[in-house]
Short mmCIF file of C-alpha atoms in Angstrom, two decimals:
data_model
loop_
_atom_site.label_atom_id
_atom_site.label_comp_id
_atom_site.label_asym_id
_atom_site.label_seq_id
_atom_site.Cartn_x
_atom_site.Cartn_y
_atom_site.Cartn_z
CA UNK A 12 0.00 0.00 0.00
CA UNK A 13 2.87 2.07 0.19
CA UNK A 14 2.99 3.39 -3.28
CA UNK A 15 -0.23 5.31 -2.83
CA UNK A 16 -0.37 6.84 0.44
CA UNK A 17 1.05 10.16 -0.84
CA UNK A 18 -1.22 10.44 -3.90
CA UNK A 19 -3.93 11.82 -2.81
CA UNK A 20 -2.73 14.47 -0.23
CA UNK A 21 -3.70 17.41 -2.24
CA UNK A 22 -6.89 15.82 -3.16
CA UNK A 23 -8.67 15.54 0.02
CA UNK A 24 -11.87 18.40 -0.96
CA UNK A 25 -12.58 17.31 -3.91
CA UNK A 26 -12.61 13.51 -3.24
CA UNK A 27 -15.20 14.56 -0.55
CA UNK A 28 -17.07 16.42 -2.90
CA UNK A 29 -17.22 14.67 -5.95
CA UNK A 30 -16.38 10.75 -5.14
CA UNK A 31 -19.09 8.83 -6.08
CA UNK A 32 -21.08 6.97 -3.22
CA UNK A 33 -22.44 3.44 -2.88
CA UNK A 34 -25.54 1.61 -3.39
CA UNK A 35 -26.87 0.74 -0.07
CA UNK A 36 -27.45 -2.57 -2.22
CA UNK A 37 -24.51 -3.73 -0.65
CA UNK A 38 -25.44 -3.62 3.03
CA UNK A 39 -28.54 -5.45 2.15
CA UNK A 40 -26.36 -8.24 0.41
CA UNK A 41 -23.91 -8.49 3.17
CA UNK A 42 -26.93 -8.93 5.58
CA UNK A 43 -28.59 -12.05 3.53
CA UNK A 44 -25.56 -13.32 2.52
CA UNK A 45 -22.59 -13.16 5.03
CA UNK A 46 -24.29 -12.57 8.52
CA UNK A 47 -23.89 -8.86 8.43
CA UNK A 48 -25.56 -7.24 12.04
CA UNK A 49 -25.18 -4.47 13.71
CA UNK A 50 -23.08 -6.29 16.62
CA UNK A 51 -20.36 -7.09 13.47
CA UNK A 52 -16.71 -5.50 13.70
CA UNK A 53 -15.73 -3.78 10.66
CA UNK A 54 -12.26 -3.07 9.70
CA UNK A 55 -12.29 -0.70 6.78
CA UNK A 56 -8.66 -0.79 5.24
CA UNK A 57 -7.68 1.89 3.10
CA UNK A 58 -10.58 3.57 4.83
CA UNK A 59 -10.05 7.51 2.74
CA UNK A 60 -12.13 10.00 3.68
CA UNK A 61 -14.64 7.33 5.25
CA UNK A 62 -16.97 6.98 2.10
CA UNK A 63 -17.14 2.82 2.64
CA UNK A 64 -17.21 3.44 6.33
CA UNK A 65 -19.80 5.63 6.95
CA UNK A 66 -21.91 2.80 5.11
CA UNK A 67 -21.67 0.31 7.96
CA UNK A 68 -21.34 3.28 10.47
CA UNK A 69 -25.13 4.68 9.99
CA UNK A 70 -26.56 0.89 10.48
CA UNK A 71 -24.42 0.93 14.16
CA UNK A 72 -21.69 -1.68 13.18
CA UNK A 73 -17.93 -0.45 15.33
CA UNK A 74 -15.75 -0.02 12.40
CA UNK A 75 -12.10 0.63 12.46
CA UNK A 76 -11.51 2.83 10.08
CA UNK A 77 -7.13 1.78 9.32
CA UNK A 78 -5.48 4.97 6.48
CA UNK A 79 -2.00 5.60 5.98
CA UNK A 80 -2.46 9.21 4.37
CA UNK A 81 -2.63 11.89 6.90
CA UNK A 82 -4.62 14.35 5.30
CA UNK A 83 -7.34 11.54 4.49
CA UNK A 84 -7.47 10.23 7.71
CA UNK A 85 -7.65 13.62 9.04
CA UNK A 86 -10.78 14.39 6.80
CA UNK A 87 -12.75 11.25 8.01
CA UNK A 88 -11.96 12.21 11.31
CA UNK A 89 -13.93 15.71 11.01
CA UNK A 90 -17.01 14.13 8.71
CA UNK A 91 -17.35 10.98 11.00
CA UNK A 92 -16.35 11.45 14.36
CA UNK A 93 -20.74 12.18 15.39
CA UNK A 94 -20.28 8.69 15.20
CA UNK A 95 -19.92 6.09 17.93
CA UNK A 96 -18.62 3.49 16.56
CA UNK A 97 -15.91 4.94 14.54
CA UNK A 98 -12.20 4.57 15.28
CA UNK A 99 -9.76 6.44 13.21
CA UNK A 100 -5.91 3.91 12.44
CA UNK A 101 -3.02 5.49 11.06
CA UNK A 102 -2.23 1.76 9.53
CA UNK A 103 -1.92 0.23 6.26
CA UNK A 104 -3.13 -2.81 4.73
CA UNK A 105 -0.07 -4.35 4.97
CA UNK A 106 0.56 -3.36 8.91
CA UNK A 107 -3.46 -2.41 10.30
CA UNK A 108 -1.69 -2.54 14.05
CA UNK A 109 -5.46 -4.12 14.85
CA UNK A 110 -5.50 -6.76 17.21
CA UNK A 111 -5.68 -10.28 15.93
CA UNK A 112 -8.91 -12.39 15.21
CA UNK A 113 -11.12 -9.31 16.42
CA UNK A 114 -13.05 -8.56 13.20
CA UNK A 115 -15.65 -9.98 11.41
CA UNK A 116 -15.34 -7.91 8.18
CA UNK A 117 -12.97 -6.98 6.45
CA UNK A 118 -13.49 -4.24 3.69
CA UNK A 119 -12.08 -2.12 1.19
CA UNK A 120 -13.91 0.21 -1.26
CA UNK A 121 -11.83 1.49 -4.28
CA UNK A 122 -8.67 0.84 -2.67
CA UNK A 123 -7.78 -2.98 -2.88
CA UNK A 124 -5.49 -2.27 -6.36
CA UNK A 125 -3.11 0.07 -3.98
CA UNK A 126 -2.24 -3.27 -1.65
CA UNK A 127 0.29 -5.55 -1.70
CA UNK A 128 -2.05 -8.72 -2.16
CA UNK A 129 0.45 -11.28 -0.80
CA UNK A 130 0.90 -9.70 2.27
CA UNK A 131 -2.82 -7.89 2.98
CA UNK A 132 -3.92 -11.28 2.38
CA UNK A 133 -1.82 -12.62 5.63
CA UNK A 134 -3.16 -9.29 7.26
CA UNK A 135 -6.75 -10.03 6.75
CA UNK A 136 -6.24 -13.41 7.90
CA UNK A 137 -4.39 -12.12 11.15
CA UNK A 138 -6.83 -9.99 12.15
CA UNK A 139 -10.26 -11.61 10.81
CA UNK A 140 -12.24 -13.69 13.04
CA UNK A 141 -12.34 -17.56 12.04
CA UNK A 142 -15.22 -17.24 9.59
CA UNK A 143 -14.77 -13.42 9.36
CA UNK A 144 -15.29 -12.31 5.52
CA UNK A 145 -13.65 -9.81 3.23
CA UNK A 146 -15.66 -7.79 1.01
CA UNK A 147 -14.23 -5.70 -2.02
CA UNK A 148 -15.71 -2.45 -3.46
CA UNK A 149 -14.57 -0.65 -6.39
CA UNK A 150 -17.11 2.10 -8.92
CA UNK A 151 -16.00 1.63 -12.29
CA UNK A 152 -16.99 3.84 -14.72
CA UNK A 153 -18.86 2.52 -17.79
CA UNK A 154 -17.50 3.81 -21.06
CA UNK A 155 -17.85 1.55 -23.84
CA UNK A 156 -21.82 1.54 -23.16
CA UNK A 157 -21.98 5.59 -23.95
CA UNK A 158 -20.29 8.07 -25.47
CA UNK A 159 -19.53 10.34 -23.12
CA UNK A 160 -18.07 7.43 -20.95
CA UNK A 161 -16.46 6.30 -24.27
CA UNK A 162 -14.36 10.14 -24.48
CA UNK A 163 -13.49 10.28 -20.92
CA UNK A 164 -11.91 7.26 -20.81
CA UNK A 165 -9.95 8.25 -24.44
CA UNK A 166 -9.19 11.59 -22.36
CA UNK A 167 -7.93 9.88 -19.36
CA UNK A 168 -5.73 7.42 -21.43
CA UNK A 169 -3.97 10.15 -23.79
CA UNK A 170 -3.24 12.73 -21.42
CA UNK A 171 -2.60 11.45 -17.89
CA UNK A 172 0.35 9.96 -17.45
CA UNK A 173 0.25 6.43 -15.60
CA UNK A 174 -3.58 5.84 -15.55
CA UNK A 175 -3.05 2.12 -16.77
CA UNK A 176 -0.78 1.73 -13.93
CA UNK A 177 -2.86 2.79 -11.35
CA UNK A 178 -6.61 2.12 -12.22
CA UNK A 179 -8.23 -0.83 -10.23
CA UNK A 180 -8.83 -2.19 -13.83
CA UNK A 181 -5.41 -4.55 -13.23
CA UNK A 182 -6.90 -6.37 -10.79
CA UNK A 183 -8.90 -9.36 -12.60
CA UNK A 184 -11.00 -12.23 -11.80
CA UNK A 185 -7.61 -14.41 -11.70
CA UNK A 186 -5.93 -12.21 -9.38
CA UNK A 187 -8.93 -12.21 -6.80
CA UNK A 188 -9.29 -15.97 -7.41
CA UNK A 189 -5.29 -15.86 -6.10
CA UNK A 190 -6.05 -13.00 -3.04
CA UNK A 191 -9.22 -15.21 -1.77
CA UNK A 192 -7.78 -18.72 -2.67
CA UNK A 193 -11.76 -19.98 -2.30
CA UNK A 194 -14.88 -19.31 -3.72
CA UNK A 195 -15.91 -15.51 -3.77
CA UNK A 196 -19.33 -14.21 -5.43
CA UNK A 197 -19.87 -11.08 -7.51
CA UNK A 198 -22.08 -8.79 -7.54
CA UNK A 199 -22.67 -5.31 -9.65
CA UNK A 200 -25.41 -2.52 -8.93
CA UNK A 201 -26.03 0.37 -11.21
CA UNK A 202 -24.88 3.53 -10.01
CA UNK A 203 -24.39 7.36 -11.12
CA UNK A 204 -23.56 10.91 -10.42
CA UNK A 205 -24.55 14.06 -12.18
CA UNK A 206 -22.23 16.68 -12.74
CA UNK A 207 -22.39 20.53 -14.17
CA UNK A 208 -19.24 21.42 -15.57
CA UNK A 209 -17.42 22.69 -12.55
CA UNK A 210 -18.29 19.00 -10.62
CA UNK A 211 -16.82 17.71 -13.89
CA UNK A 212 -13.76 18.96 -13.74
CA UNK A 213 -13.30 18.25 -9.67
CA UNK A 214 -14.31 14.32 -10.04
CA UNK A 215 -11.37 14.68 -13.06
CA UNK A 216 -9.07 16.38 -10.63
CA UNK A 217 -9.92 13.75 -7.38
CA UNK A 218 -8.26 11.06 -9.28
CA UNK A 219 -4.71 10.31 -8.41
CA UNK A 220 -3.47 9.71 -12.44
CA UNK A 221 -4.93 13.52 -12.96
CA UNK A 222 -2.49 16.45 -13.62
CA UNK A 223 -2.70 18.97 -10.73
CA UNK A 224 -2.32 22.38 -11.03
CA UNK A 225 1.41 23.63 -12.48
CA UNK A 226 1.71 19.78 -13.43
CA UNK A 227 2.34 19.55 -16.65
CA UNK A 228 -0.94 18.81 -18.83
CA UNK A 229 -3.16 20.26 -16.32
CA UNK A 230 -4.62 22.92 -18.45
CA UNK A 231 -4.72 20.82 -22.07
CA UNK A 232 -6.53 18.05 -20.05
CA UNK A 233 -9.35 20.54 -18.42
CA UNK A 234 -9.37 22.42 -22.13
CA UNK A 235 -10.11 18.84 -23.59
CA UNK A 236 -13.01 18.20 -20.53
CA UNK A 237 -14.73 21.11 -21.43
CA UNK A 238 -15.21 20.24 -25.07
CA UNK A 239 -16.56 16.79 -23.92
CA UNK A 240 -18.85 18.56 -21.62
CA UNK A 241 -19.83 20.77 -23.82
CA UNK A 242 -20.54 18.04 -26.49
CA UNK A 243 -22.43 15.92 -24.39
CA UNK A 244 -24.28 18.17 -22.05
CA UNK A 245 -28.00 18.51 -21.47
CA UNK A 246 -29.11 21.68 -19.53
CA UNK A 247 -25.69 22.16 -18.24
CA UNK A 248 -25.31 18.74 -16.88
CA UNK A 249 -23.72 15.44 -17.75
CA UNK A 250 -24.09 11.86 -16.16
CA UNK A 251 -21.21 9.84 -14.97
CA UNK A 252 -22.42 5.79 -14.91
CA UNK A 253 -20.63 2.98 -13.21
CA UNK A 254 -20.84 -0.43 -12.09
CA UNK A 255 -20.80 -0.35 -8.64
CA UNK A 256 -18.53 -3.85 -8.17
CA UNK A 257 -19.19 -5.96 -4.69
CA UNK A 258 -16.72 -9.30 -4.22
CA UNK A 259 -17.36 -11.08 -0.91
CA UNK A 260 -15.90 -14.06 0.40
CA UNK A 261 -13.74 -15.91 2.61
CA UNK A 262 -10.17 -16.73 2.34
CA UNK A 263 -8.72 -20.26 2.05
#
């Protein structure tokens, strides 16, 4: 996990702001399918600004909340601390410093591609009760479905500069067949966000591949998101679409 903690420092507001949410689909899945209650301990690894978190926090579940990335941490710390059950880690997934077989999640939204899966996986199974689960999250964007999906995924492949690298998109069915060594299910929900152009452009600039300001490419790539906004907008707005993404299992 060490080769993203720094990324998204100087991203903090606008992941807040314009970070997609999750389907509360996955709460009621977790319940029928893996035991989910409100007594269950949650330990939320690469936790962010809390967006996965806050999930299991509203329903009363204790969750451990375990971020490497000060300025992250810091931000879920002023958004969730109304809440009783949360607990703020400076940890990674690699190292949570959580006690041992105390949890009976395990869960990471949009952040399981930053780990190092060989040794998270001994991590989970440190720390996870003996039929604890893991669950995975990720939002993925649809883009060959529409067109404006289609051109922002064009835009984010010509002009930032180690998107492939970095997008959750390298981690495949084989590698979470390897990471849970057992059967795992799969579930997807529909989900979206509407943006007007200045929303646009801070979902862009909340991404870790995106140029910052003084970077080199940050104007060219906001010049090239306005003509796709303007191109695809409808009363000043456009839709982002994903797949919301749910793997849950336990590991061998």
């Amino acid at each position: 996990m060490v080769k993203g903690i720094q990324r998204f420092s100087s991203r903090v507001e606008n992941y807040i702001q314009y970070r997609p949410r999750y389907p509360q689909g996955i709460i009621e899945s977790l319940r029928s399918h893996c035991q989910l209650l409100e007594a269950s301990i949650i330990a939320d690894i690469g936790s962010g600004t809390g967006i996965l978190a806050e999930m299991f926090l509203r329903q009363g579940n204790l969750v451990y909340a375990v971020e490497p990335n000060q300025p992250m941490r810091e931000a879920a710390e002023k958004l969730l601390e109304h809440y009783p059950g949360f607990r703020s880690i400076d940890g990674t997934a690699e190292e949570t410093t959580l006690p041992g077989e105390s949890f009976d999640f395990v869960t990471a939204g949009q952040a399981f591609h930053w780990f190092d899966p060989e040794k998270a996986r001994k991590e989970f199974q440190r720390i996870l009760k003996p039929e604890g689960w893991v669950v995975l999250v990720w939002n993925e964007r649809r883009a060959a479905e529409y067109p404006f999906g289609n051109d922002y995924e064009e835009l984010l492949e010509k002009y930032t500069k180690d998107y492939a690298k970095v997008t959750h998109k390298e981690v495949d069915e084989g590698a979470l067949q390897e990471f849970f060594g057992n059967d795992f299910k799969h579930e997807a929900y529909p989900n979206s966000q509407s943006f007007d152009f200045e929303g646009l452009k801070g979902r862009l600039l909340s991404s870790s591949y995106s140029p910052e300001a003084g970077e080199l490419g940050h104007e060219i790539i906001l010049s090239e998101l306005k003509k796709i906004f303007d191109a695809y907008q409808i009363n000043g707005r456009v839709d982002f679409q994903y797949d919301t993404n749910l793997y849950y299992g336990r590991l061998a």
